[in-house]
Amino acid sequence: MASPLSLSTVVSHRILSLHPSPLNRSLLFVKPKLTVSRDLRMRLHSETRNYGDKELISSSTDSKLNPLEVGSKNLEKLVATILILAQVWSPLPLFGLDSAYISPAEAVLYSPDTKVPRSGELALRRAIPANPNMKTIQASLEDISYLLRIPQRKPYGTMESNVKKALKVAIEDKDSILASIPADLRDKGSELYASLVDGKGGLQALIESIRYQDPDKVSIRLASSLDTVAEMELLQASGLSFLLPQQYLNYPRLAGRGTVEITIEKADGSTFQAEAGGDQRKSATIQVVIDGYSAPLTAGNFAKLVTSGAYDGTKLNTVNQAVITEDGSGKVESGSVPLEVMPSGQFEPLYRTPLSVQDGELPVLPLSVYGAVAMAHSENSEEYSSPYQFFFYLYDKRNSGLGGLSFDEGQFSVFGYTTAGRDILGQIKTGDIIKSAKLIEGQDRLILPAQNINSSSST
């Protein structure tokens, strides 16, 4: 990635190294080495050679200067070198230099506080296509989550201002908020609205907790308010907010959310670590919420496979940062699903086009979350996802790039998150088996075209 910095000094951010594993389509998630790019090395070598000629000339000139002038020139060179090195290795602009020296693309990577959701629940809440007023309320409340992380003297005044802003929007735009809910769900929406404003875990109670400066109560009531916001938004989002491209109308699709329950069984006779006060168990259950709002084709294909029992008895394999299912060739008849990624700030997904994080693009459903669920790539083309093989991503900030982003961010079709049983993922070993996978919620949102695709995909 080219940099506007003088000397073009940028450490190359290599996308995650991909190594073929014994599984045809599975990829090993390997922490890349931070290296200076080859172009950069060539430029530095060339510039050093050019500067060498200048130094021969300047050395003869320097010999005519008095010692004080020579010392002054050497000091200038030293300061310039220090400034260049500081600018290369620091994410912050140097004092007195134009902030435009760091491009928006680099700002995304360099920022230590890139506001990518760090939990599945937060990512799913942000992905709901709801009323703009509800999104304003949500954003004001979510900012408090960041403020609560500040150690020692927390900015309670700012927190209170955020809640008051949210409360003002809720009261002044009540009619607009409720009108966005379908008529048959409006009674439920009115109950949730009353709970959000005046309920025990609502905005008024949250203000009271903030005034008492009790961070634990603030955190609990904030979570309650955000849960209510999410429930109301889901009532408003009754289906897809965009039209699918004509060529994809014959694919299965999920017009909303669904929940899949997956039971994992140990294959070697060992047990999963017991929960607090629980018993050792040979099998454990996790839940995954799949999101058709942002990835309708990918979530729909997965839901269809789950309902047909395609994953029952499937073996799992573990690689550095993922738990991935076996290949599954011959288990399904459908063709590959196109790569499907919705960029933040957009209203519909991109198809067959990965995002470029280096250019500032971020997905609505990020991979950089522990327990993210995504489809592996097709063995024939990275523009398509495998029709069967999926993986759980075990995000680890220590193996991520600048800004805490996965080196593969924006490259896979993420379609959901593990919301229950995340502790189980790290205990899965190669050879463990998916005993069963069931779609326990969202069957009414799964749309199966009359003519299902076979191998009509271009892959």
GROMACS .gro file of C-alpha atoms in nm:
model
  459
    1MET     CA    1   0.000   0.000   0.000
    2ALA     CA    2   0.154   0.327  -0.107
    3SER     CA    3   0.208   0.586   0.159
    4PRO     CA    4   0.214   0.964   0.126
    5LEU     CA    5   0.498   0.976   0.379
    6SER     CA    6   0.834   1.097   0.255
    7LEU     CA    7   1.071   0.805   0.181
    8SER     CA    8   0.752   0.594   0.139
    9THR     CA    9   0.832   0.403   0.455
   10VAL     CA   10   0.549   0.166   0.536
   11VAL     CA   11   0.567  -0.175   0.690
   12SER     CA   12   0.387  -0.416   0.462
   13HIS     CA   13   0.070  -0.562   0.611
   14ARG     CA   14   0.054  -0.902   0.455
   15ILE     CA   15  -0.283  -1.066   0.435
   16LEU     CA   16  -0.291  -1.389   0.630
   17SER     CA   17  -0.065  -1.653   0.479
   18LEU     CA   18  -0.272  -1.932   0.328
   19HIS     CA   19  -0.132  -2.282   0.340
   20PRO     CA   20  -0.319  -2.583   0.204
   21SER     CA   21  -0.393  -2.832   0.478
   22PRO     CA   22  -0.475  -3.202   0.441
   23LEU     CA   23  -0.834  -3.077   0.397
   24ASN     CA   24  -0.865  -2.951   0.041
   25ARG     CA   25  -1.043  -2.626   0.117
   26SER     CA   26  -0.936  -2.553   0.472
   27LEU     CA   27  -0.683  -2.281   0.534
   28LEU     CA   28  -0.428  -2.259   0.809
   29PHE     CA   29  -0.451  -1.933   0.996
   30VAL     CA   30  -0.089  -1.834   1.045
   31LYS     CA   31   0.041  -1.519   1.208
   32PRO     CA   32   0.238  -1.339   0.935
   33LYS     CA   33   0.575  -1.189   0.995
   34LEU     CA   34   0.600  -0.813   0.987
   35THR     CA   35   0.854  -0.750   0.716
   36VAL     CA   36   0.974  -0.449   0.527
   37SER     CA   37   0.841  -0.474   0.175
   38ARG     CA   38   1.075  -0.555  -0.112
   39ASP     CA   39   0.984  -0.230  -0.287
   40LEU     CA   40   1.069  -0.039   0.027
   41ARG     CA   41   1.408  -0.213   0.057
   42MET     CA   42   1.484  -0.128  -0.307
   43ARG     CA   43   1.382   0.235  -0.257
   44LEU     CA   44   1.591   0.271   0.055
   45HIS     CA   45   1.893   0.111  -0.120
   46SER     CA   46   1.850   0.340  -0.421
   47GLU     CA   47   1.812   0.649  -0.206
   48THR     CA   48   2.119   0.558  -0.001
   49ARG     CA   49   2.326   0.527  -0.319
   50ASN     CA   50   2.200   0.862  -0.446
   51TYR     CA   51   2.264   1.029  -0.114
   52GLY     CA   52   2.616   0.886  -0.121
   53ASP     CA   53   2.706   1.101  -0.422
   54LYS     CA   54   2.564   1.407  -0.251
   55GLU     CA   55   2.758   1.329   0.062
   56LEU     CA   56   3.084   1.326  -0.138
   57ILE     CA   57   3.008   1.674  -0.258
   58SER     CA   58   2.886   1.798   0.078
   59SER     CA   59   3.191   1.656   0.255
   60SER     CA   60   3.421   1.874   0.050
   61THR     CA   61   3.198   2.172   0.123
   62ASP     CA   62   3.185   2.088   0.495
   63SER     CA   63   3.562   2.092   0.512
   64LYS     CA   64   3.548   2.464   0.436
   65LEU     CA   65   3.303   2.531   0.723
   66ASN     CA   66   3.405   2.610   1.076
   67PRO     CA   67   3.348   2.340   1.344
   68LEU     CA   68   3.034   2.513   1.477
   69GLU     CA   69   2.866   2.512   1.135
   70VAL     CA   70   2.965   2.148   1.075
   71GLY     CA   71   2.818   2.050   1.411
   72SER     CA   72   2.499   2.238   1.336
   73LYS     CA   73   2.456   2.057   1.001
   74ASN     CA   74   2.519   1.717   1.162
   75LEU     CA   75   2.258   1.796   1.429
   76GLU     CA   76   2.003   1.882   1.161
   77LYS     CA   77   2.066   1.548   0.990
   78LEU     CA   78   2.027   1.362   1.319
   79VAL     CA   79   1.697   1.537   1.404
   80ALA     CA   80   1.560   1.468   1.054
   81THR     CA   81   1.651   1.099   1.085
   82ILE     CA   82   1.483   1.074   1.427
   83LEU     CA   83   1.164   1.242   1.295
   84ILE     CA   84   1.147   1.004   0.998
   85LEU     CA   85   1.191   0.697   1.216
   86ALA     CA   86   0.936   0.824   1.467
   87GLN     CA   87   0.683   0.883   1.191
   88VAL     CA   88   0.738   0.533   1.048
   89TRP     CA   89   0.683   0.348   1.373
   90SER     CA   90   0.427   0.573   1.542
   91PRO     CA   91   0.055   0.572   1.455
   92LEU     CA   92   0.030   0.939   1.551
   93PRO     CA   93   0.113   1.239   1.334
   94LEU     CA   94   0.420   1.429   1.450
   95PHE     CA   95   0.373   1.774   1.596
   96GLY     CA   96   0.377   2.045   1.336
   97LEU     CA   97   0.314   1.803   1.049
   98ASP     CA   98  -0.002   1.788   0.846
   99SER     CA   99  -0.230   1.506   0.963
  100ALA     CA  100  -0.296   1.427   0.598
  101TYR     CA  101   0.040   1.248   0.598
  102ILE     CA  102  -0.150   0.942   0.726
  103SER     CA  103  -0.409   0.827   0.476
  104PRO     CA  104  -0.758   0.715   0.588
  105ALA     CA  105  -0.665   0.360   0.490
  106GLU     CA  106  -0.363   0.360   0.720
  107ALA     CA  107  -0.567   0.527   0.995
  108VAL     CA  108  -0.794   0.221   1.004
  109LEU     CA  109  -0.497  -0.010   1.049
  110TYR     CA  110  -0.296   0.211   1.283
  111SER     CA  111  -0.583   0.305   1.516
  112PRO     CA  112  -0.562   0.110   1.843
  113ASP     CA  113  -0.934   0.180   1.898
  114THR     CA  114  -1.078   0.071   1.566
  115LYS     CA  115  -1.444   0.042   1.660
  116VAL     CA  116  -1.505  -0.301   1.518
  117PRO     CA  117  -1.752  -0.492   1.737
  118ARG     CA  118  -1.563  -0.721   1.975
  119SER     CA  119  -1.853  -0.948   2.067
  120GLY     CA  120  -2.103  -1.141   1.861
  121GLU     CA  121  -2.393  -0.976   2.041
  122LEU     CA  122  -2.267  -0.627   1.958
  123ALA     CA  123  -2.199  -0.717   1.594
  124LEU     CA  124  -2.545  -0.869   1.555
  125ARG     CA  125  -2.714  -0.569   1.715
  126ARG     CA  126  -2.536  -0.327   1.483
  127ALA     CA  127  -2.633  -0.536   1.182
  128ILE     CA  128  -3.010  -0.497   1.234
  129PRO     CA  129  -3.156  -0.268   0.961
  130ALA     CA  130  -3.384  -0.066   1.188
  131ASN     CA  131  -3.542   0.279   1.222
  132PRO     CA  132  -3.277   0.560   1.217
  133ASN     CA  133  -3.406   0.698   1.548
  134MET     CA  134  -3.348   0.360   1.714
  135LYS     CA  135  -2.997   0.351   1.568
  136THR     CA  136  -2.929   0.695   1.719
  137ILE     CA  137  -3.042   0.568   2.060
  138GLN     CA  138  -2.830   0.256   2.016
  139ALA     CA  139  -2.516   0.452   1.921
  140SER     CA  140  -2.550   0.685   2.222
  141LEU     CA  141  -2.580   0.390   2.459
  142GLU     CA  142  -2.300   0.188   2.299
  143ASP     CA  143  -2.061   0.482   2.349
  144ILE     CA  144  -2.113   0.436   2.724
  145SER     CA  145  -1.964   0.087   2.695
  146TYR     CA  146  -1.636   0.244   2.580
  147LEU     CA  147  -1.651   0.507   2.856
  148LEU     CA  148  -1.694   0.236   3.121
  149ARG     CA  149  -1.358   0.090   3.021
  150ILE     CA  150  -1.177   0.402   3.136
  151PRO     CA  151  -0.997   0.315   3.463
  152GLN     CA  152  -1.023   0.518   3.784
  153ARG     CA  153  -1.206   0.848   3.717
  154LYS     CA  154  -1.483   0.752   3.478
  155PRO     CA  155  -1.659   1.032   3.284
  156TYR     CA  156  -2.001   0.992   3.444
  157GLY     CA  157  -2.106   1.337   3.324
  158THR     CA  158  -2.053   1.234   2.963
  159MET     CA  159  -2.238   0.907   3.026
  160GLU     CA  160  -2.539   1.093   3.166
  161SER     CA  161  -2.541   1.327   2.866
  162ASN     CA  162  -2.543   1.024   2.632
  163VAL     CA  163  -2.842   0.867   2.809
  164LYS     CA  164  -3.031   1.197   2.813
  165LYS     CA  165  -2.971   1.231   2.440
  166ALA     CA  166  -3.107   0.879   2.387
  167LEU     CA  167  -3.406   0.950   2.612
  168LYS     CA  168  -3.485   1.272   2.427
  169VAL     CA  169  -3.488   1.091   2.093
  170ALA     CA  170  -3.706   0.813   2.236
  171ILE     CA  171  -3.964   1.058   2.371
  172GLU     CA  172  -3.970   1.309   2.085
  173ASP     CA  173  -3.973   1.045   1.809
  174LYS     CA  174  -4.204   0.794   1.975
  175ASP     CA  175  -4.459   0.799   1.692
  176SER     CA  176  -4.194   0.741   1.425
  177ILE     CA  177  -4.037   0.458   1.623
  178LEU     CA  178  -4.364   0.274   1.677
  179ALA     CA  179  -4.485   0.339   1.322
  180SER     CA  180  -4.183   0.146   1.192
  181ILE     CA  181  -4.314  -0.170   1.359
  182PRO     CA  182  -4.563  -0.383   1.160
  183ALA     CA  183  -4.922  -0.342   1.281
  184ASP     CA  184  -4.952  -0.699   1.407
  185LEU     CA  185  -4.644  -0.650   1.627
  186ARG     CA  186  -4.717  -0.297   1.747
  187ASP     CA  187  -4.863  -0.400   2.084
  188LYS     CA  188  -4.542  -0.587   2.160
  189GLY     CA  189  -4.347  -0.284   2.040
  190SER     CA  190  -4.541  -0.053   2.272
  191GLU     CA  191  -4.458  -0.276   2.569
  192LEU     CA  192  -4.090  -0.272   2.482
  193TYR     CA  193  -4.098   0.105   2.433
  194ALA     CA  194  -4.246   0.158   2.780
  195SER     CA  195  -3.981  -0.074   2.926
  196LEU     CA  196  -3.704   0.115   2.746
  197VAL     CA  197  -3.812   0.455   2.878
  198ASP     CA  198  -3.947   0.384   3.227
  199GLY     CA  199  -3.875   0.019   3.300
  200LYS     CA  200  -3.657  -0.121   3.576
  201GLY     CA  201  -3.372  -0.167   3.328
  202GLY     CA  202  -3.466   0.135   3.117
  203LEU     CA  203  -3.314   0.473   3.044
  204GLN     CA  204  -3.451   0.653   3.350
  205ALA     CA  205  -3.308   0.382   3.578
  206LEU     CA  206  -2.977   0.400   3.390
  207ILE     CA  207  -2.951   0.774   3.460
  208GLU     CA  208  -3.009   0.705   3.828
  209SER     CA  209  -2.728   0.447   3.835
  210ILE     CA  210  -2.492   0.690   3.665
  211ARG     CA  211  -2.567   0.960   3.921
  212TYR     CA  212  -2.480   0.714   4.199
  213GLN     CA  213  -2.155   0.647   4.010
  214ASP     CA  214  -2.191   0.271   4.054
  215PRO     CA  215  -2.012   0.114   3.754
  216ASP     CA  216  -2.155  -0.234   3.818
  217LYS     CA  217  -2.515  -0.113   3.820
  218VAL     CA  218  -2.446   0.110   3.521
  219SER     CA  219  -2.312  -0.188   3.328
  220ILE     CA  220  -2.611  -0.409   3.418
  221ARG     CA  221  -2.873  -0.149   3.333
  222LEU     CA  222  -2.690  -0.048   3.017
  223ALA     CA  223  -2.695  -0.411   2.899
  224SER     CA  224  -3.067  -0.430   2.979
  225SER     CA  225  -3.142  -0.112   2.782
  226LEU     CA  226  -2.941  -0.233   2.483
  227ASP     CA  227  -3.120  -0.569   2.488
  228THR     CA  228  -3.453  -0.385   2.475
  229VAL     CA  229  -3.327  -0.168   2.190
  230ALA     CA  230  -3.226  -0.481   1.996
  231GLU     CA  231  -3.568  -0.641   2.053
  232MET     CA  232  -3.744  -0.333   1.920
  233GLU     CA  233  -3.513  -0.315   1.619
  234LEU     CA  234  -3.583  -0.679   1.534
  235LEU     CA  235  -3.955  -0.600   1.535
  236GLN     CA  236  -3.890  -0.315   1.292
  237ALA     CA  237  -3.672  -0.531   1.062
  238SER     CA  238  -3.940  -0.767   0.934
  239GLY     CA  239  -3.740  -0.882   0.631
  240LEU     CA  240  -3.461  -0.792   0.390
  241SER     CA  241  -3.408  -0.419   0.338
  242PHE     CA  242  -3.276  -0.466  -0.018
  243LEU     CA  243  -3.353  -0.662  -0.333
  244LEU     CA  244  -3.133  -0.956  -0.422
  245PRO     CA  245  -2.963  -0.950  -0.763
  246GLN     CA  246  -3.170  -1.133  -1.023
  247GLN     CA  247  -2.909  -1.405  -1.078
  248TYR     CA  248  -2.928  -1.512  -0.711
  249LEU     CA  249  -3.306  -1.541  -0.673
  250ASN     CA  250  -3.293  -1.920  -0.715
  251TYR     CA  251  -3.067  -1.963  -0.411
  252PRO     CA  252  -3.199  -2.050  -0.064
  253ARG     CA  253  -3.207  -1.737   0.152
  254LEU     CA  254  -3.277  -1.635   0.509
  255ALA     CA  255  -3.490  -1.320   0.538
  256GLY     CA  256  -3.392  -1.229   0.893
  257ARG     CA  257  -3.235  -1.409   1.187
  258GLY     CA  258  -3.216  -1.773   1.284
  259THR     CA  259  -3.067  -1.972   1.572
  260VAL     CA  260  -2.883  -2.300   1.525
  261GLU     CA  261  -2.808  -2.537   1.811
  262ILE     CA  262  -2.501  -2.755   1.755
  263THR     CA  263  -2.410  -3.046   1.981
  264ILE     CA  264  -2.041  -3.143   1.978
  265GLU     CA  265  -1.929  -3.486   2.095
  266LYS     CA  266  -1.580  -3.590   2.204
  267ALA     CA  267  -1.439  -3.866   1.983
  268ASP     CA  268  -1.149  -3.980   2.201
  269GLY     CA  269  -1.346  -4.060   2.517
  270SER     CA  270  -1.239  -3.742   2.698
  271THR     CA  271  -1.482  -3.486   2.835
  272PHE     CA  272  -1.547  -3.117   2.802
  273GLN     CA  273  -1.442  -2.907   3.098
  274ALA     CA  274  -1.724  -2.882   3.348
  275GLU     CA  275  -1.908  -2.557   3.400
  276ALA     CA  276  -1.908  -2.408   3.750
  277GLY     CA  277  -2.075  -2.667   3.971
  278GLY     CA  278  -2.149  -2.892   3.675
  279ASP     CA  279  -2.048  -3.243   3.580
  280GLN     CA  280  -1.791  -3.355   3.328
  281ARG     CA  281  -1.965  -3.424   2.998
  282LYS     CA  282  -1.877  -3.606   2.681
  283SER     CA  283  -2.089  -3.373   2.467
  284ALA     CA  284  -2.162  -3.001   2.483
  285THR     CA  285  -2.402  -2.766   2.307
  286ILE     CA  286  -2.335  -2.430   2.151
  287GLN     CA  287  -2.575  -2.184   1.989
  288VAL     CA  288  -2.510  -1.978   1.680
  289VAL     CA  289  -2.723  -1.684   1.565
  290ILE     CA  290  -2.714  -1.663   1.186
  291ASP     CA  291  -2.782  -1.330   1.018
  292GLY     CA  292  -2.980  -1.312   0.696
  293TYR     CA  293  -3.000  -0.933   0.711
  294SER     CA  294  -2.637  -0.901   0.605
  295ALA     CA  295  -2.567  -1.241   0.444
  296PRO     CA  296  -2.902  -1.383   0.323
  297LEU     CA  297  -2.761  -1.631   0.070
  298THR     CA  298  -2.487  -1.768   0.295
  299ALA     CA  299  -2.713  -1.792   0.601
  300GLY     CA  300  -2.991  -1.940   0.388
  301ASN     CA  301  -2.766  -2.209   0.241
  302PHE     CA  302  -2.636  -2.298   0.588
  303ALA     CA  303  -2.989  -2.312   0.736
  304LYS     CA  304  -3.103  -2.537   0.450
  305LEU     CA  305  -2.814  -2.777   0.514
  306VAL     CA  306  -2.886  -2.780   0.888
  307THR     CA  307  -3.255  -2.863   0.836
  308SER     CA  308  -3.161  -3.146   0.599
  309GLY     CA  309  -2.928  -3.301   0.859
  310ALA     CA  310  -2.621  -3.250   0.639
  311TYR     CA  311  -2.392  -3.171   0.935
  312ASP     CA  312  -2.500  -3.453   1.164
  313GLY     CA  313  -2.196  -3.677   1.219
  314THR     CA  314  -1.951  -3.432   1.058
  315LYS     CA  315  -1.593  -3.443   1.187
  316LEU     CA  316  -1.418  -3.127   1.303
  317ASN     CA  317  -1.057  -3.024   1.258
  318THR     CA  318  -0.862  -2.762   1.448
  319VAL     CA  319  -0.606  -2.527   1.294
  320ASN     CA  320  -0.425  -2.231   1.445
  321GLN     CA  321  -0.720  -1.995   1.476
  322ALA     CA  322  -1.020  -2.195   1.364
  323VAL     CA  323  -1.233  -2.503   1.414
  324ILE     CA  324  -1.334  -2.617   1.067
  325THR     CA  325  -1.564  -2.891   0.942
  326GLU     CA  326  -1.444  -3.166   0.711
  327ASP     CA  327  -1.461  -3.117   0.336
  328GLY     CA  328  -1.806  -3.267   0.286
  329SER     CA  329  -1.764  -3.345  -0.083
  330GLY     CA  330  -2.049  -3.564  -0.200
  331LYS     CA  331  -2.272  -3.471   0.096
  332VAL     CA  332  -2.449  -3.186  -0.083
  333GLU     CA  333  -2.577  -3.134  -0.434
  334SER     CA  334  -2.592  -2.755  -0.438
  335GLY     CA  335  -2.330  -2.544  -0.611
  336SER     CA  336  -2.103  -2.292  -0.444
  337VAL     CA  337  -2.254  -1.977  -0.296
  338PRO     CA  338  -2.096  -1.647  -0.407
  339LEU     CA  339  -1.872  -1.468  -0.159
  340GLU     CA  340  -2.110  -1.237   0.028
  341VAL     CA  341  -1.985  -0.944   0.239
  342MET     CA  342  -2.179  -0.633   0.340
  343PRO     CA  343  -1.955  -0.327   0.389
  344SER     CA  344  -2.024  -0.095   0.681
  345GLY     CA  345  -2.232   0.204   0.576
  346GLN     CA  346  -2.385   0.017   0.279
  347PHE     CA  347  -2.738  -0.118   0.246
  348GLU     CA  348  -2.671  -0.435   0.051
  349PRO     CA  349  -2.392  -0.696   0.031
  350LEU     CA  350  -2.118  -0.713  -0.226
  351TYR     CA  351  -2.101  -1.041  -0.417
  352ARG     CA  352  -1.784  -1.217  -0.534
  353THR     CA  353  -1.583  -0.917  -0.413
  354PRO     CA  354  -1.369  -0.923  -0.096
  355LEU     CA  355  -1.321  -0.603   0.103
  356SER     CA  356  -0.994  -0.414   0.119
  357VAL     CA  357  -0.925  -0.326   0.481
  358GLN     CA  358  -0.615  -0.139   0.368
  359ASP     CA  359  -0.844   0.099   0.181
  360GLY     CA  360  -1.060   0.158   0.488
  361GLU     CA  361  -1.338  -0.094   0.411
  362LEU     CA  362  -1.486  -0.281   0.707
  363PRO     CA  363  -1.766  -0.541   0.706
  364VAL     CA  364  -2.093  -0.520   0.899
  365LEU     CA  365  -2.025  -0.875   1.022
  366PRO     CA  366  -1.653  -0.875   1.110
  367LEU     CA  367  -1.438  -1.185   1.127
  368SER     CA  368  -1.237  -1.029   1.412
  369VAL     CA  369  -1.468  -1.165   1.682
  370TYR     CA  370  -1.410  -1.482   1.887
  371GLY     CA  371  -1.671  -1.733   1.775
  372ALA     CA  372  -1.748  -1.575   1.437
  373VAL     CA  373  -1.892  -1.832   1.195
  374ALA     CA  374  -1.800  -1.818   0.825
  375MET     CA  375  -1.791  -2.037   0.517
  376ALA     CA  376  -1.458  -2.161   0.382
  377HIS     CA  377  -1.364  -2.067   0.028
  378SER     CA  378  -1.457  -2.283  -0.267
  379GLU     CA  379  -1.170  -2.504  -0.382
  380ASN     CA  380  -1.205  -2.355  -0.731
  381SER     CA  381  -1.230  -1.983  -0.666
  382GLU     CA  382  -1.204  -1.743  -0.374
  383GLU     CA  383  -1.493  -1.549  -0.528
  384TYR     CA  384  -1.719  -1.829  -0.405
  385SER     CA  385  -1.776  -1.997  -0.072
  386SER     CA  386  -1.774  -2.369  -0.020
  387PRO     CA  387  -2.126  -2.512  -0.047
  388TYR     CA  388  -2.073  -2.708   0.277
  389GLN     CA  389  -1.753  -2.639   0.473
  390PHE     CA  390  -1.772  -2.375   0.749
  391PHE     CA  391  -1.552  -2.275   1.041
  392PHE     CA  392  -1.561  -2.111   1.383
  393TYR     CA  393  -1.300  -1.835   1.400
  394LEU     CA  394  -1.101  -1.822   1.726
  395TYR     CA  395  -1.000  -1.457   1.720
  396ASP     CA  396  -0.681  -1.376   1.908
  397LYS     CA  397  -0.569  -1.015   1.928
  398ARG     CA  398  -0.207  -1.127   1.967
  399ASN     CA  399  -0.220  -1.275   1.617
  400SER     CA  400  -0.398  -0.981   1.458
  401GLY     CA  401  -0.284  -0.681   1.262
  402LEU     CA  402  -0.273  -0.317   1.358
  403GLY     CA  403  -0.607  -0.193   1.487
  404GLY     CA  404  -0.678  -0.543   1.620
  405LEU     CA  405  -0.815  -0.663   1.285
  406SER     CA  406  -0.775  -1.017   1.159
  407PHE     CA  407  -0.537  -1.046   0.864
  408ASP     CA  408  -0.825  -1.213   0.677
  409GLU     CA  409  -1.085  -0.947   0.758
  410GLY     CA  410  -1.329  -0.899   0.471
  411GLN     CA  411  -1.211  -1.208   0.282
  412PHE     CA  412  -1.471  -1.464   0.397
  413SER     CA  413  -1.851  -1.479   0.409
  414VAL     CA  414  -1.922  -1.432   0.781
  415PHE     CA  415  -2.286  -1.515   0.850
  416GLY     CA  416  -2.323  -1.547   1.227
  417TYR     CA  417  -2.172  -1.566   1.574
  418THR     CA  418  -2.153  -1.812   1.860
  419THR     CA  419  -2.374  -1.662   2.131
  420ALA     CA  420  -2.377  -1.949   2.381
  421GLY     CA  421  -2.104  -2.203   2.456
  422ARG     CA  422  -1.810  -1.994   2.338
  423ASP     CA  423  -1.596  -2.161   2.606
  424ILE     CA  424  -1.652  -2.493   2.429
  425LEU     CA  425  -1.483  -2.381   2.108
  426GLY     CA  426  -1.135  -2.376   2.261
  427GLN     CA  427  -1.181  -2.729   2.392
  428ILE     CA  428  -1.265  -2.887   2.056
  429LYS     CA  429  -0.995  -3.116   1.915
  430THR     CA  430  -0.939  -3.263   1.572
  431GLY     CA  431  -1.162  -3.567   1.535
  432ASP     CA  432  -1.448  -3.439   1.753
  433ILE     CA  433  -1.787  -3.474   1.591
  434ILE     CA  434  -2.096  -3.263   1.533
  435LYS     CA  435  -2.350  -3.501   1.683
  436SER     CA  436  -2.642  -3.288   1.563
  437ALA     CA  437  -2.723  -2.944   1.426
  438LYS     CA  438  -3.077  -2.808   1.449
  439LEU     CA  439  -3.244  -2.485   1.336
  440ILE     CA  440  -3.438  -2.406   1.654
  441GLU     CA  441  -3.553  -2.057   1.548
  442GLY     CA  442  -3.607  -1.890   1.213
  443GLN     CA  443  -3.766  -2.171   1.009
  444ASP     CA  444  -4.038  -1.928   0.898
  445ARG     CA  445  -3.773  -1.694   0.756
  446LEU     CA  446  -3.598  -1.959   0.545
  447ILE     CA  447  -3.706  -1.926   0.182
  448LEU     CA  448  -3.644  -2.224  -0.045
  449PRO     CA  449  -3.707  -2.153  -0.416
  450ALA     CA  450  -3.921  -2.400  -0.604
  451GLN     CA  451  -3.628  -2.485  -0.830
  452ASN     CA  452  -3.318  -2.528  -0.618
  453ILE     CA  453  -2.975  -2.481  -0.768
  454ASN     CA  454  -2.770  -2.782  -0.860
  455SER     CA  455  -2.439  -2.716  -1.022
  456SER     CA  456  -2.546  -2.408  -1.211
  457SER     CA  457  -2.282  -2.201  -1.031
  458SER     CA  458  -2.000  -2.085  -1.252
  459THR     CA  459  -1.764  -2.271  -1.023
   0.00000   0.00000   0.00000
